PDB file of N, CA and C in Angstrom:
ATOM      1  N   THR A   1       0.822  -1.189   0.000  1.00  0.00           N
ATOM      2  CA  THR A   1       0.000   0.000   0.000  1.00  0.00           C
ATOM      3  C   THR A   1       0.870   1.258   0.000  1.00  0.00           C
ATOM      4  N   LYS A   2       0.177   2.358  -0.251  1.00  0.00           N
ATOM      5  CA  LYS A   2       0.882   3.621  -0.346  1.00  0.00           C
ATOM      6  C   LYS A   2       1.511   3.987   0.988  1.00  0.00           C
ATOM      7  N   LYS A   3       0.817   3.727   2.074  1.00  0.00           N
ATOM      8  CA  LYS A   3       1.318   4.075   3.399  1.00  0.00           C
ATOM      9  C   LYS A   3       2.567   3.261   3.716  1.00  0.00           C
ATOM     10  N   GLU A   4       2.536   1.958   3.441  1.00  0.00           N
ATOM     11  CA  GLU A   4       3.700   1.102   3.677  1.00  0.00           C
ATOM     12  C   GLU A   4       4.879   1.570   2.842  1.00  0.00           C
ATOM     13  N   CYS A   5       4.589   1.915   1.608  1.00  0.00           N
ATOM     14  CA  CYS A   5       5.632   2.397   0.695  1.00  0.00           C
ATOM     15  C   CYS A   5       6.249   3.669   1.252  1.00  0.00           C
ATOM     16  N   GLU A   6       5.425   4.603   1.735  1.00  0.00           N
ATOM     17  CA  GLU A   6       5.913   5.846   2.299  1.00  0.00           C
ATOM     18  C   GLU A   6       6.743   5.573   3.554  1.00  0.00           C
ATOM     19  N   GLU A   7       6.328   4.594   4.366  1.00  0.00           N
ATOM     20  CA  GLU A   7       7.076   4.240   5.572  1.00  0.00           C
ATOM     21  C   GLU A   7       8.445   3.673   5.203  1.00  0.00           C
ATOM     22  N   LYS A   8       8.436   2.784   4.172  1.00  0.00           N
ATOM     23  CA  LYS A   8       9.707   2.214   3.717  1.00  0.00           C
ATOM     24  C   LYS A   8      10.640   3.317   3.212  1.00  0.00           C
ATOM     25  N   ILE A   9      10.090   4.216   2.424  1.00  0.00           N
ATOM     26  CA  ILE A   9      10.880   5.327   1.886  1.00  0.00           C
ATOM     27  C   ILE A   9      11.390   6.196   3.037  1.00  0.00           C
ATOM     28  N   GLY A  10      10.554   6.460   4.013  1.00  0.00           N
ATOM     29  CA  GLY A  10      10.933   7.257   5.184  1.00  0.00           C
ATOM     30  C   GLY A  10      12.053   6.595   5.962  1.00  0.00           C
ATOM     31  N   LYS A  11      11.921   5.241   6.150  1.00  0.00           N
ATOM     32  CA  LYS A  11      12.958   4.496   6.872  1.00  0.00           C
ATOM     33  C   LYS A  11      14.262   4.519   6.081  1.00  0.00           C
ATOM     34  N   GLN A  12      14.165   4.300   4.772  1.00  0.00           N
ATOM     35  CA  GLN A  12      15.372   4.333   3.932  1.00  0.00           C
ATOM     36  C   GLN A  12      16.025   5.720   3.981  1.00  0.00           C
ATOM     37  N   GLN A  13      15.201   6.756   3.962  1.00  0.00           N
ATOM     38  CA  GLN A  13      15.721   8.123   4.019  1.00  0.00           C
ATOM     39  C   GLN A  13      16.429   8.345   5.362  1.00  0.00           C
ATOM     40  N   ALA A  14      15.822   7.850   6.439  1.00  0.00           N
ATOM     41  CA  ALA A  14      16.423   7.991   7.766  1.00  0.00           C
ATOM     42  C   ALA A  14      17.736   7.218   7.827  1.00  0.00           C
ATOM     43  N   ASP A  15      17.750   6.002   7.270  1.00  0.00           N
ATOM     44  CA  ASP A  15      18.991   5.209   7.239  1.00  0.00           C
ATOM     45  C   ASP A  15      20.073   5.930   6.436  1.00  0.00           C
ATOM     46  N   MET A  16      19.672   6.500   5.289  1.00  0.00           N
ATOM     47  CA  MET A  16      20.636   7.228   4.455  1.00  0.00           C
ATOM     48  C   MET A  16      21.175   8.447   5.195  1.00  0.00           C
ATOM     49  N   ASP A  17      20.277   9.165   5.873  1.00  0.00           N
ATOM     50  CA  ASP A  17      20.706  10.348   6.624  1.00  0.00           C
ATOM     51  C   ASP A  17      21.695   9.945   7.725  1.00  0.00           C
ATOM     52  N   LYS A  18      21.371   8.825   8.405  1.00  0.00           N
ATOM     53  CA  LYS A  18      22.254   8.326   9.458  1.00  0.00           C
ATOM     54  C   LYS A  18      23.616   7.940   8.873  1.00  0.00           C
ATOM     55  N   THR A  19      23.598   7.239   7.750  1.00  0.00           N
ATOM     56  CA  THR A  19      24.835   6.831   7.081  1.00  0.00           C
ATOM     57  C   THR A  19      25.649   8.050   6.662  1.00  0.00           C
ATOM     58  N   ILE A  20      24.958   9.046   6.117  1.00  0.00           N
ATOM     59  CA  ILE A  20      25.635  10.284   5.694  1.00  0.00           C
ATOM     60  C   ILE A  20      26.271  10.973   6.909  1.00  0.00           C
ATOM     61  N   ASP A  21      25.548  11.037   8.022  1.00  0.00           N
ATOM     62  CA  ASP A  21      26.103  11.654   9.237  1.00  0.00           C
ATOM     63  C   ASP A  21      27.325  10.889   9.732  1.00  0.00           C
ATOM     64  N   GLU A  22      27.251   9.558   9.699  1.00  0.00           N
ATOM     65  CA  GLU A  22      28.387   8.742  10.125  1.00  0.00           C
ATOM     66  C   GLU A  22      29.598   8.988   9.216  1.00  0.00           C
ATOM     67  N   LEU A  23      29.347   9.042   7.901  1.00  0.00           N
ATOM     68  CA  LEU A  23      30.441   9.303   6.957  1.00  0.00           C
ATOM     69  C   LEU A  23      31.053  10.682   7.185  1.00  0.00           C
ATOM     70  N   LYS A  24      30.191  11.685   7.444  1.00  0.00           N
ATOM     71  CA  LYS A  24      30.691  13.031   7.722  1.00  0.00           C
ATOM     72  C   LYS A  24      31.576  13.017   8.970  1.00  0.00           C
ATOM     73  N   GLN A  25      31.143  12.293   9.993  1.00  0.00           N
ATOM     74  CA  GLN A  25      31.912  12.212  11.225  1.00  0.00           C
ATOM     75  C   GLN A  25      33.263  11.531  10.958  1.00  0.00           C
ATOM     76  N   GLN A  26      33.211  10.428  10.215  1.00  0.00           N
ATOM     77  CA  GLN A  26      34.454   9.718   9.888  1.00  0.00           C
ATOM     78  C   GLN A  26      35.394  10.600   9.067  1.00  0.00           C
ATOM     79  N   MET A  27      34.816  11.338   8.111  1.00  0.00           N
ATOM     80  CA  MET A  27      35.640  12.235   7.295  1.00  0.00           C
ATOM     81  C   MET A  27      36.252  13.326   8.166  1.00  0.00           C
ATOM     82  N   GLY A  28      35.461  13.826   9.100  1.00  0.00           N
ATOM     83  CA  GLY A  28      35.975  14.852  10.023  1.00  0.00           C
ATOM     84  C   GLY A  28      37.134  14.314  10.839  1.00  0.00           C
ATOM     85  N   GLU A  29      36.977  13.089  11.346  1.00  0.00           N
ATOM     86  CA  GLU A  29      38.057  12.467  12.124  1.00  0.00           C
ATOM     87  C   GLU A  29      39.279  12.230  11.235  1.00  0.00           C
ATOM     88  N   SER A  30      39.029  11.776  10.021  1.00  0.00           N
ATOM     89  CA  SER A  30      40.117  11.542   9.077  1.00  0.00           C
ATOM     90  C   SER A  30      40.828  12.845   8.742  1.00  0.00           C
ATOM     91  N   ASN A  31      40.047  13.901   8.508  1.00  0.00           N
ATOM     92  CA  ASN A  31      40.647  15.204   8.216  1.00  0.00           C
ATOM     93  C   ASN A  31      41.466  15.714   9.395  1.00  0.00           C
ATOM     94  N   LYS A  32      40.953  15.478  10.612  1.00  0.00           N
ATOM     95  CA  LYS A  32      41.694  15.902  11.803  1.00  0.00           C
ATOM     96  C   LYS A  32      42.997  15.117  11.909  1.00  0.00           C
ATOM     97  N   ALA A  33      42.943  13.815  11.655  1.00  0.00           N
ATOM     98  CA  ALA A  33      44.153  12.990  11.701  1.00  0.00           C
ATOM     99  C   ALA A  33      45.152  13.460  10.646  1.00  0.00           C
ATOM    100  N   THR A  34      44.652  13.761   9.466  1.00  0.00           N
ATOM    101  CA  THR A  34      45.516  14.262   8.395  1.00  0.00           C
ATOM    102  C   THR A  34      46.134  15.599   8.806  1.00  0.00           C
ATOM    103  N   ALA A  35      45.325  16.478   9.377  1.00  0.00           N
ATOM    104  CA  ALA A  35      45.831  17.781   9.828  1.00  0.00           C
ATOM    105  C   ALA A  35      46.900  17.590  10.910  1.00  0.00           C
ATOM    106  N   ASP A  36      46.668  16.641  11.823  1.00  0.00           N
ATOM    107  CA  ASP A  36      47.658  16.354  12.870  1.00  0.00           C
ATOM    108  C   ASP A  36      48.963  15.837  12.255  1.00  0.00           C
ATOM    109  N   GLN A  37      48.840  14.962  11.248  1.00  0.00           N
ATOM    110  CA  GLN A  37      50.041  14.443  10.581  1.00  0.00           C
ATOM    111  C   GLN A  37      50.800  15.562   9.881  1.00  0.00           C
ATOM    112  N   ILE A  38      50.065  16.442   9.215  1.00  0.00           N
ATOM    113  CA  ILE A  38      50.700  17.572   8.524  1.00  0.00           C
ATOM    114  C   ILE A  38      51.418  18.459   9.537  1.00  0.00           C
ATOM    115  N   SER A  39      50.764  18.719  10.646  1.00  0.00           N
ATOM    116  CA  SER A  39      51.371  19.547  11.698  1.00  0.00           C
ATOM    117  C   SER A  39      52.641  18.893  12.231  1.00  0.00           C
ATOM    118  N   SER A  40      52.564  17.591  12.454  1.00  0.00           N
ATOM    119  CA  SER A  40      53.730  16.842  12.943  1.00  0.00           C
ATOM    120  C   SER A  40      54.863  16.886  11.928  1.00  0.00           C
ATOM    121  N   LEU A  41      54.522  16.720  10.656  1.00  0.00           N
ATOM    122  CA  LEU A  41      55.540  16.776   9.601  1.00  0.00           C
ATOM    123  C   LEU A  41      56.174  18.163   9.516  1.00  0.00           C
ATOM    124  N   ARG A  42      55.366  19.193   9.699  1.00  0.00           N
ATOM    125  CA  ARG A  42      55.904  20.560   9.695  1.00  0.00           C
ATOM    126  C   ARG A  42      56.904  20.746  10.834  1.00  0.00           C
ATOM    127  N   GLU A  43      56.543  20.224  12.022  1.00  0.00           N
ATOM    128  CA  GLU A  43      57.449  20.320  13.173  1.00  0.00           C
ATOM    129  C   GLU A  43      58.757  19.590  12.886  1.00  0.00           C
ATOM    130  N   GLU A  44      58.648  18.397  12.309  1.00  0.00           N
ATOM    131  CA  GLU A  44      59.848  17.624  11.972  1.00  0.00           C
ATOM    132  C   GLU A  44      60.699  18.376  10.950  1.00  0.00           C
ATOM    133  N   LYS A  45      60.036  18.996   9.980  1.00  0.00           N
ATOM    134  CA  LYS A  45      60.751  19.765   8.957  1.00  0.00           C
ATOM    135  C   LYS A  45      61.497  20.931   9.614  1.00  0.00           C
ATOM    136  N   GLU A  46      60.819  21.635  10.523  1.00  0.00           N
ATOM    137  CA  GLU A  46      61.447  22.765  11.207  1.00  0.00           C
ATOM    138  C   GLU A  46      62.650  22.300  12.028  1.00  0.00           C
ATOM    139  N   LYS A  47      62.513  21.161  12.706  1.00  0.00           N
ATOM    140  CA  LYS A  47      63.638  20.619  13.477  1.00  0.00           C
ATOM    141  C   LYS A  47      64.803  20.275  12.549  1.00  0.00           C
ATOM    142  N   ALA A  48      64.497  19.646  11.429  1.00  0.00           N
ATOM    143  CA  ALA A  48      65.536  19.266  10.468  1.00  0.00           C
ATOM    144  C   ALA A  48      66.224  20.507   9.911  1.00  0.00           C
ATOM    145  N   GLU A  49      65.436  21.533   9.591  1.00  0.00           N
ATOM    146  CA  GLU A  49      66.023  22.770   9.070  1.00  0.00           C
ATOM    147  C   GLU A  49      66.918  23.434  10.111  1.00  0.00           C
ATOM    148  N   ALA A  50      66.474  23.415  11.374  1.00  0.00           N
ATOM    149  CA  ALA A  50      67.282  24.002  12.451  1.00  0.00           C
ATOM    150  C   ALA A  50      68.592  23.222  12.617  1.00  0.00           C
ATOM    151  N   LEU A  51      68.504  21.902  12.531  1.00  0.00           N
ATOM    152  CA  LEU A  51      69.705  21.068  12.639  1.00  0.00           C
ATOM    153  C   LEU A  51      70.654  21.337  11.474  1.00  0.00           C
ATOM    154  N   ILE A  52      70.096  21.449  10.275  1.00  0.00           N
ATOM    155  CA  ILE A  52      70.913  21.744   9.092  1.00  0.00           C
ATOM    156  C   ILE A  52      71.611  23.092   9.270  1.00  0.00           C
ATOM    157  N   GLU A  53      70.866  24.094   9.717  1.00  0.00           N
ATOM    158  CA  GLU A  53      71.436  25.435   9.910  1.00  0.00           C
ATOM    159  C   GLU A  53      72.538  25.408  10.967  1.00  0.00           C
ATOM    160  N   SER A  54      72.286  24.681  12.057  1.00  0.00           N
ATOM    161  CA  SER A  54      73.275  24.562  13.128  1.00  0.00           C
ATOM    162  C   SER A  54      74.538  23.868  12.621  1.00  0.00           C
ATOM    163  N   THR A  55      74.348  22.774  11.883  1.00  0.00           N
ATOM    164  CA  THR A  55      75.478  22.024  11.335  1.00  0.00           C
ATOM    165  C   THR A  55      76.247  22.890  10.337  1.00  0.00           C
ATOM    166  N   LYS A  56      75.512  23.622   9.519  1.00  0.00           N
ATOM    167  CA  LYS A  56      76.142  24.507   8.532  1.00  0.00           C
ATOM    168  C   LYS A  56      76.994  25.560   9.233  1.00  0.00           C
ATOM    169  N   LYS A  57      76.445  26.126  10.309  1.00  0.00           N
ATOM    170  CA  LYS A  57      77.166  27.144  11.064  1.00  0.00           C
ATOM    171  C   LYS A  57      78.442  26.558  11.668  1.00  0.00           C
ATOM    172  N   GLU A  58      78.332  25.358  12.260  1.00  0.00           N
ATOM    173  CA  GLU A  58      79.502  24.698  12.840  1.00  0.00           C
ATOM    174  C   GLU A  58      80.568  24.463  11.771  1.00  0.00           C
ATOM    175  N   CYS A  59      80.144  23.992  10.616  1.00  0.00           N
ATOM    176  CA  CYS A  59      81.088  23.723   9.518  1.00  0.00           C
ATOM    177  C   CYS A  59      81.764  25.016   9.072  1.00  0.00           C
ATOM    178  N   GLU A  60      80.979  26.076   8.933  1.00  0.00           N
ATOM    179  CA  GLU A  60      81.551  27.353   8.517  1.00  0.00           C
ATOM    180  C   GLU A  60      82.572  27.846   9.541  1.00  0.00           C
ATOM    181  N   GLU A  61      82.258  27.664  10.842  1.00  0.00           N
ATOM    182  CA  GLU A  61      83.193  28.075  11.885  1.00  0.00           C
ATOM    183  C   GLU A  61      84.474  27.247  11.819  1.00  0.00           C
ATOM    184  N   LYS A  62      84.335  25.932  11.636  1.00  0.00           N
ATOM    185  CA  LYS A  62      85.513  25.067  11.534  1.00  0.00           C
ATOM    186  C   LYS A  62      86.349  25.424  10.316  1.00  0.00           C
ATOM    187  N   ILE A  63      85.677  25.655   9.190  1.00  0.00           N
ATOM    188  CA  ILE A  63      86.392  26.032   7.964  1.00  0.00           C
ATOM    189  C   ILE A  63      87.107  27.367   8.167  1.00  0.00           C
ATOM    190  N   GLY A  64      86.435  28.302   8.812  1.00  0.00           N
ATOM    191  CA  GLY A  64      87.049  29.605   9.093  1.00  0.00           C
ATOM    192  C   GLY A  64      88.287  29.461   9.960  1.00  0.00           C
ATOM    193  N   LYS A  65      88.205  28.603  10.982  1.00  0.00           N
ATOM    194  CA  LYS A  65      89.353  28.371  11.865  1.00  0.00           C
ATOM    195  C   LYS A  65      90.482  27.706  11.089  1.00  0.00           C
ATOM    196  N   GLN A  66      90.145  26.701  10.282  1.00  0.00           N
ATOM    197  CA  GLN A  66      91.172  26.033   9.481  1.00  0.00           C
ATOM    198  C   GLN A  66      91.828  27.020   8.520  1.00  0.00           C
ATOM    199  N   GLN A  67      91.029  27.895   7.928  1.00  0.00           N
ATOM    200  CA  GLN A  67      91.575  28.896   7.008  1.00  0.00           C
ATOM    201  C   GLN A  67      92.524  29.828   7.749  1.00  0.00           C
ATOM    202  N   ALA A  68      92.120  30.255   8.942  1.00  0.00           N
ATOM    203  CA  ALA A  68      92.971  31.138   9.742  1.00  0.00           C
ATOM    204  C   ALA A  68      94.276  30.424  10.107  1.00  0.00           C
ATOM    205  N   ASP A  69      94.175  29.144  10.497  1.00  0.00           N
ATOM    206  CA  ASP A  69      95.372  28.368  10.821  1.00  0.00           C
ATOM    207  C   ASP A  69      96.283  28.235   9.606  1.00  0.00           C
ATOM    208  N   MET A  70      95.682  27.968   8.439  1.00  0.00           N
ATOM    209  CA  MET A  70      96.473  27.845   7.209  1.00  0.00           C
ATOM    210  C   MET A  70      97.153  29.168   6.874  1.00  0.00           C
ATOM    211  N   ASP A  71      96.418  30.267   7.002  1.00  0.00           N
ATOM    212  CA  ASP A  71      96.998  31.579   6.727  1.00  0.00           C
ATOM    213  C   ASP A  71      98.174  31.854   7.659  1.00  0.00           C
ATOM    214  N   LYS A  72      98.024  31.500   8.935  1.00  0.00           N
ATOM    215  CA  LYS A  72      99.096  31.703   9.916  1.00  0.00           C
ATOM    216  C   LYS A  72     100.321  30.864   9.536  1.00  0.00           C
ATOM    217  N   THR A  73     100.085  29.608   9.173  1.00  0.00           N
ATOM    218  CA  THR A  73     101.178  28.721   8.777  1.00  0.00           C
ATOM    219  C   THR A  73     101.888  29.251   7.534  1.00  0.00           C
ATOM    220  N   ILE A  74     101.093  29.721   6.566  1.00  0.00           N
ATOM    221  CA  ILE A  74     101.681  30.288   5.340  1.00  0.00           C
ATOM    222  C   ILE A  74     102.534  31.511   5.686  1.00  0.00           C
ATOM    223  N   ASP A  75     102.015  32.376   6.551  1.00  0.00           N
ATOM    224  CA  ASP A  75     102.782  33.561   6.951  1.00  0.00           C
ATOM    225  C   ASP A  75     104.088  33.159   7.637  1.00  0.00           C
ATOM    226  N   GLU A  76     104.013  32.143   8.520  1.00  0.00           N
ATOM    227  CA  GLU A  76     105.216  31.671   9.206  1.00  0.00           C
ATOM    228  C   GLU A  76     106.226  31.108   8.193  1.00  0.00           C
ATOM    229  N   LEU A  77     105.717  30.335   7.222  1.00  0.00           N
ATOM    230  CA  LEU A  77     106.618  29.771   6.201  1.00  0.00           C
ATOM    231  C   LEU A  77     107.242  30.879   5.355  1.00  0.00           C
ATOM    232  N   LYS A  78     106.453  31.884   5.011  1.00  0.00           N
ATOM    233  CA  LYS A  78     106.995  33.010   4.244  1.00  0.00           C
ATOM    234  C   LYS A  78     108.105  33.704   5.033  1.00  0.00           C
ATOM    235  N   GLN A  79     107.859  33.901   6.333  1.00  0.00           N
ATOM    236  CA  GLN A  79     108.853  34.551   7.180  1.00  0.00           C
ATOM    237  C   GLN A  79     110.128  33.709   7.238  1.00  0.00           C
ATOM    238  N   GLN A  80     109.949  32.390   7.432  1.00  0.00           N
ATOM    239  CA  GLN A  80     111.111  31.496   7.474  1.00  0.00           C
ATOM    240  C   GLN A  80     111.859  31.517   6.145  1.00  0.00           C
ATOM    241  N   MET A  81     111.106  31.505   5.035  1.00  0.00           N
ATOM    242  CA  MET A  81     111.739  31.551   3.716  1.00  0.00           C
ATOM    243  C   MET A  81     112.483  32.865   3.531  1.00  0.00           C
ATOM    244  N   GLY A  82     111.879  33.951   3.999  1.00  0.00           N
ATOM    245  CA  GLY A  82     112.524  35.255   3.910  1.00  0.00           C
ATOM    246  C   GLY A  82     113.824  35.267   4.699  1.00  0.00           C
ATOM    247  N   GLU A  83     113.777  34.709   5.911  1.00  0.00           N
ATOM    248  CA  GLU A  83     114.992  34.638   6.736  1.00  0.00           C
ATOM    249  C   GLU A  83     116.027  33.745   6.074  1.00  0.00           C
ATOM    250  N   SER A  84     115.566  32.636   5.523  1.00  0.00           N
ATOM    251  CA  SER A  84     116.479  31.714   4.846  1.00  0.00           C
ATOM    252  C   SER A  84     117.094  32.383   3.621  1.00  0.00           C
ATOM    253  N   ASN A  85     116.257  33.097   2.851  1.00  0.00           N
ATOM    254  CA  ASN A  85     116.766  33.805   1.675  1.00  0.00           C
ATOM    255  C   ASN A  85     117.764  34.885   2.071  1.00  0.00           C
ATOM    256  N   LYS A  86     117.490  35.578   3.196  1.00  0.00           N
ATOM    257  CA  LYS A  86     118.407  36.614   3.670  1.00  0.00           C
ATOM    258  C   LYS A  86     119.726  35.971   4.081  1.00  0.00           C
ATOM    259  N   ALA A  87     119.641  34.835   4.799  1.00  0.00           N
ATOM    260  CA  ALA A  87     120.874  34.148   5.204  1.00  0.00           C
ATOM    261  C   ALA A  87     121.658  33.698   3.978  1.00  0.00           C
ATOM    262  N   THR A  88     120.954  33.197   2.979  1.00  0.00           N
ATOM    263  CA  THR A  88     121.622  32.769   1.738  1.00  0.00           C
ATOM    264  C   THR A  88     122.266  33.969   1.051  1.00  0.00           C
ATOM    265  N   ALA A  89     121.546  35.087   0.993  1.00  0.00           N
ATOM    266  CA  ALA A  89     122.096  36.305   0.384  1.00  0.00           C
ATOM    267  C   ALA A  89     123.329  36.767   1.151  1.00  0.00           C
ATOM    268  N   ASP A  90     123.272  36.691   2.491  1.00  0.00           N
ATOM    269  CA  ASP A  90     124.436  37.076   3.307  1.00  0.00           C
ATOM    270  C   ASP A  90     125.618  36.165   3.010  1.00  0.00           C
ATOM    271  N   GLN A  91     125.351  34.870   2.874  1.00  0.00           N
ATOM    272  CA  GLN A  91     126.430  33.924   2.562  1.00  0.00           C
ATOM    273  C   GLN A  91     127.036  34.236   1.189  1.00  0.00           C
ATOM    274  N   ILE A  92     126.181  34.523   0.219  1.00  0.00           N
ATOM    275  CA  ILE A  92     126.666  34.854  -1.126  1.00  0.00           C
ATOM    276  C   ILE A  92     127.529  36.120  -1.071  1.00  0.00           C
ATOM    277  N   SER A  93     127.051  37.107  -0.344  1.00  0.00           N
ATOM    278  CA  SER A  93     127.801  38.349  -0.208  1.00  0.00           C
ATOM    279  C   SER A  93     129.145  38.091   0.456  1.00  0.00           C
ATOM    280  N   SER A  94     129.127  37.283   1.490  1.00  0.00           N
ATOM    281  CA  SER A  94     130.364  36.939   2.189  1.00  0.00           C
ATOM    282  C   SER A  94     131.316  36.191   1.264  1.00  0.00           C
ATOM    283  N   LEU A  95     130.790  35.244   0.473  1.00  0.00           N
ATOM    284  CA  LEU A  95     131.632  34.501  -0.471  1.00  0.00           C
ATOM    285  C   LEU A  95     132.212  35.423  -1.532  1.00  0.00           C
ATOM    286  N   ARG A  96     131.435  36.419  -1.981  1.00  0.00           N
ATOM    287  CA  ARG A  96     131.940  37.390  -2.965  1.00  0.00           C
ATOM    288  C   ARG A  96     133.115  38.172  -2.377  1.00  0.00           C
ATOM    289  N   GLU A  97     132.915  38.590  -1.112  1.00  0.00           N
ATOM    290  CA  GLU A  97     133.992  39.326  -0.448  1.00  0.00           C
ATOM    291  C   GLU A  97     135.258  38.464  -0.347  1.00  0.00           C
ATOM    292  N   GLU A  98     135.061  37.185   0.021  1.00  0.00           N
ATOM    293  CA  GLU A  98     136.200  36.277   0.126  1.00  0.00           C
ATOM    294  C   GLU A  98     136.863  36.095  -1.236  1.00  0.00           C
ATOM    295  N   LYS A  99     136.048  35.983  -2.294  1.00  0.00           N
ATOM    296  CA  LYS A  99     136.576  35.821  -3.652  1.00  0.00           C
ATOM    297  C   LYS A  99     137.387  37.052  -4.050  1.00  0.00           C
ATOM    298  N   GLU A 100     136.819  38.244  -3.732  1.00  0.00           N
ATOM    299  CA  GLU A 100     137.508  39.483  -4.058  1.00  0.00           C
ATOM    300  C   GLU A 100     138.843  39.590  -3.321  1.00  0.00           C
ATOM    301  N   LYS A 101     138.851  39.189  -2.057  1.00  0.00           N
ATOM    302  CA  LYS A 101     140.091  39.209  -1.264  1.00  0.00           C
ATOM    303  C   LYS A 101     141.108  38.239  -1.874  1.00  0.00           C
ATOM    304  N   ALA A 102     140.610  37.044  -2.240  1.00  0.00           N
ATOM    305  CA  ALA A 102     141.499  36.036  -2.832  1.00  0.00           C
ATOM    306  C   ALA A 102     142.060  36.528  -4.157  1.00  0.00           C
ATOM    307  N   GLU A 103     141.219  37.152  -4.995  1.00  0.00           N
ATOM    308  CA  GLU A 103     141.672  37.677  -6.269  1.00  0.00           C
ATOM    309  C   GLU A 103     142.687  38.800  -6.063  1.00  0.00           C
ATOM    310  N   ALA A 104     142.434  39.605  -5.021  1.00  0.00           N
ATOM    311  CA  ALA A 104     143.366  40.700  -4.735  1.00  0.00           C
ATOM    312  C   ALA A 104     144.719  40.144  -4.307  1.00  0.00           C
ATOM    313  N   LEU A 105     144.711  39.056  -3.569  1.00  0.00           N
ATOM    314  CA  LEU A 105     145.956  38.424  -3.134  1.00  0.00           C
ATOM    315  C   LEU A 105     146.716  37.826  -4.313  1.00  0.00           C
ATOM    316  N   ILE A 106     145.959  37.288  -5.268  1.00  0.00           N
ATOM    317  CA  ILE A 106     146.577  36.656  -6.443  1.00  0.00           C
ATOM    318  C   ILE A 106     147.257  37.718  -7.306  1.00  0.00           C
ATOM    319  N   GLU A 107     146.687  38.878  -7.420  1.00  0.00           N
ATOM    320  CA  GLU A 107     147.237  39.907  -8.301  1.00  0.00           C
ATOM    321  C   GLU A 107     148.423  40.527  -7.732  1.00  0.00           C
TER     322      GLU A 107
END
């Protein structure tokens, strides 16, 4: 009958509405879980970026120190070479003087 048909349709409509509400709730929970995961991933990304920046800074400081040490060593070697070259020049000058004295004695 028409009344039974309307009751069946009403019950089906109520079941569909209930199902739709349940799906909406599940989607809301799923969206919240997804949002929580995204938030967690953002935090992890920020931590990783901070670690990278910290590591980069440490490396730059170490490289700067090594560069300063190398520059100091180079300066020390230049000074030693300069002193060595001066000593060699003094020896050459002294040998020239000795040669000149020897030549003067020969003449």
